[in-house]
């Protein structure tokens, strides 16, 4: 069997154009422009690339984009002051603090100070609790993107066996909650899981989110299963020339693609969906803040 390749780049473009349509309508019908603020502390090169890309795509869908770039040695007090100002700003509907933060800043405290209604990352403890109890919340962007692709592939996820490999707060745990919300039978596997290959072999849906290059081989995959690869790992690529690097996922694409029913590639799978879902969440937050109906298909 050769797996269908799930094209996340094309999917994300569709999501962004849906968002752009809603944004245009909000402007014409209600004179509202959704605003997204991104706060970046320090000069981590990968974070700078993400933030630039977020800013560009935010403007492209017609939203108001604000960036706060703060020095690496910014104090917690000064960072919280920026967040409180954004919380109070009616032109801002979504706030994202780029992680990781420099070591001297307490991430839980910082995230905890974002107004939960504007927490477009879905990291605030009250959004985590709402998601866990099946209530309306802001949903973390990467798991939301994975869920959209799975729903699109399967239609209904009800009754399917899902294994999430990885238990991070950003991906693994919220992904498991979302799959449970769609009535999957969910297993969360992690570094202490016994007999991981057999656990994965039971799954109709495998979501790999551990951050370990190509750790899931094809012979762990049940024939026909759908494999969602959240990993983005940079590894040496001597076949491209000396010192060259390439991006790979947490899944060994070549062997899994021979067995799975469908699979997301890296790059071009889950990655582009994250920013598309950030924009979708910003739109959702804007609608909620203004008591307007939420966009269909762009929220859980
Ligand atoms: N750093 C890496 N991924 C993310 C994300 O989804 N949100 C935030 N805030 N920071 C990140």
Tab-separated table of C-alpha atoms in Angstrom, residues 9 12 16 36 38 40 44-67 69 96 98 232 270-279:
chain	number	residue	atom	x	y	z
A	9	UNK	CA	0.406	23.397	2.832
A	12	UNK	CA	-3.491	25.629	5.435
A	16	UNK	CA	-6.336	31.017	5.619
A	36	UNK	CA	-3.206	39.822	16.816
A	38	UNK	CA	2.849	38.661	19.139
A	40	UNK	CA	8.908	37.987	21.384
A	44	UNK	CA	16.266	33.125	19.354
A	45	UNK	CA	16.713	32.762	15.557
A	46	UNK	CA	14.007	30.085	15.123
A	47	UNK	CA	11.519	32.210	17.099
A	48	UNK	CA	12.392	35.260	14.986
A	49	UNK	CA	11.610	33.299	11.813
A	50	UNK	CA	8.252	32.119	13.242
A	51	UNK	CA	7.290	35.608	14.392
A	52	UNK	CA	8.134	37.174	11.009
A	53	UNK	CA	6.077	34.553	9.232
A	54	UNK	CA	3.143	35.013	11.633
A	55	UNK	CA	3.197	38.793	11.093
A	56	UNK	CA	3.223	38.444	7.302
A	57	UNK	CA	0.343	35.947	7.187
A	58	UNK	CA	-1.706	37.946	9.726
A	59	UNK	CA	-1.615	40.974	7.435
A	60	UNK	CA	-2.310	38.783	4.390
A	61	UNK	CA	-5.693	37.660	5.818
A	62	UNK	CA	-6.615	41.303	6.515
A	63	UNK	CA	-5.951	41.374	10.253
A	64	UNK	CA	-4.185	44.029	12.308
A	65	UNK	CA	-0.736	42.762	13.329
A	66	UNK	CA	1.302	44.058	16.246
A	67	UNK	CA	4.757	42.847	17.260
A	69	UNK	CA	10.134	42.675	20.444
A	96	UNK	CA	0.655	35.212	21.678
A	98	UNK	CA	6.425	33.262	21.756
A	232	UNK	CA	10.206	19.081	13.022
A	270	UNK	CA	1.310	19.841	10.141
A	271	UNK	CA	3.728	22.835	10.171
A	272	UNK	CA	1.761	25.208	7.919
A	273	UNK	CA	-1.462	24.353	9.773
A	274	UNK	CA	-0.187	25.846	13.049
A	275	UNK	CA	-0.136	29.461	11.832
A	276	UNK	CA	-3.376	28.948	9.868
A	277	UNK	CA	-5.035	27.809	13.125
A	278	UNK	CA	-3.533	30.745	15.010
A	279	UNK	CA	-5.317	33.029	12.545
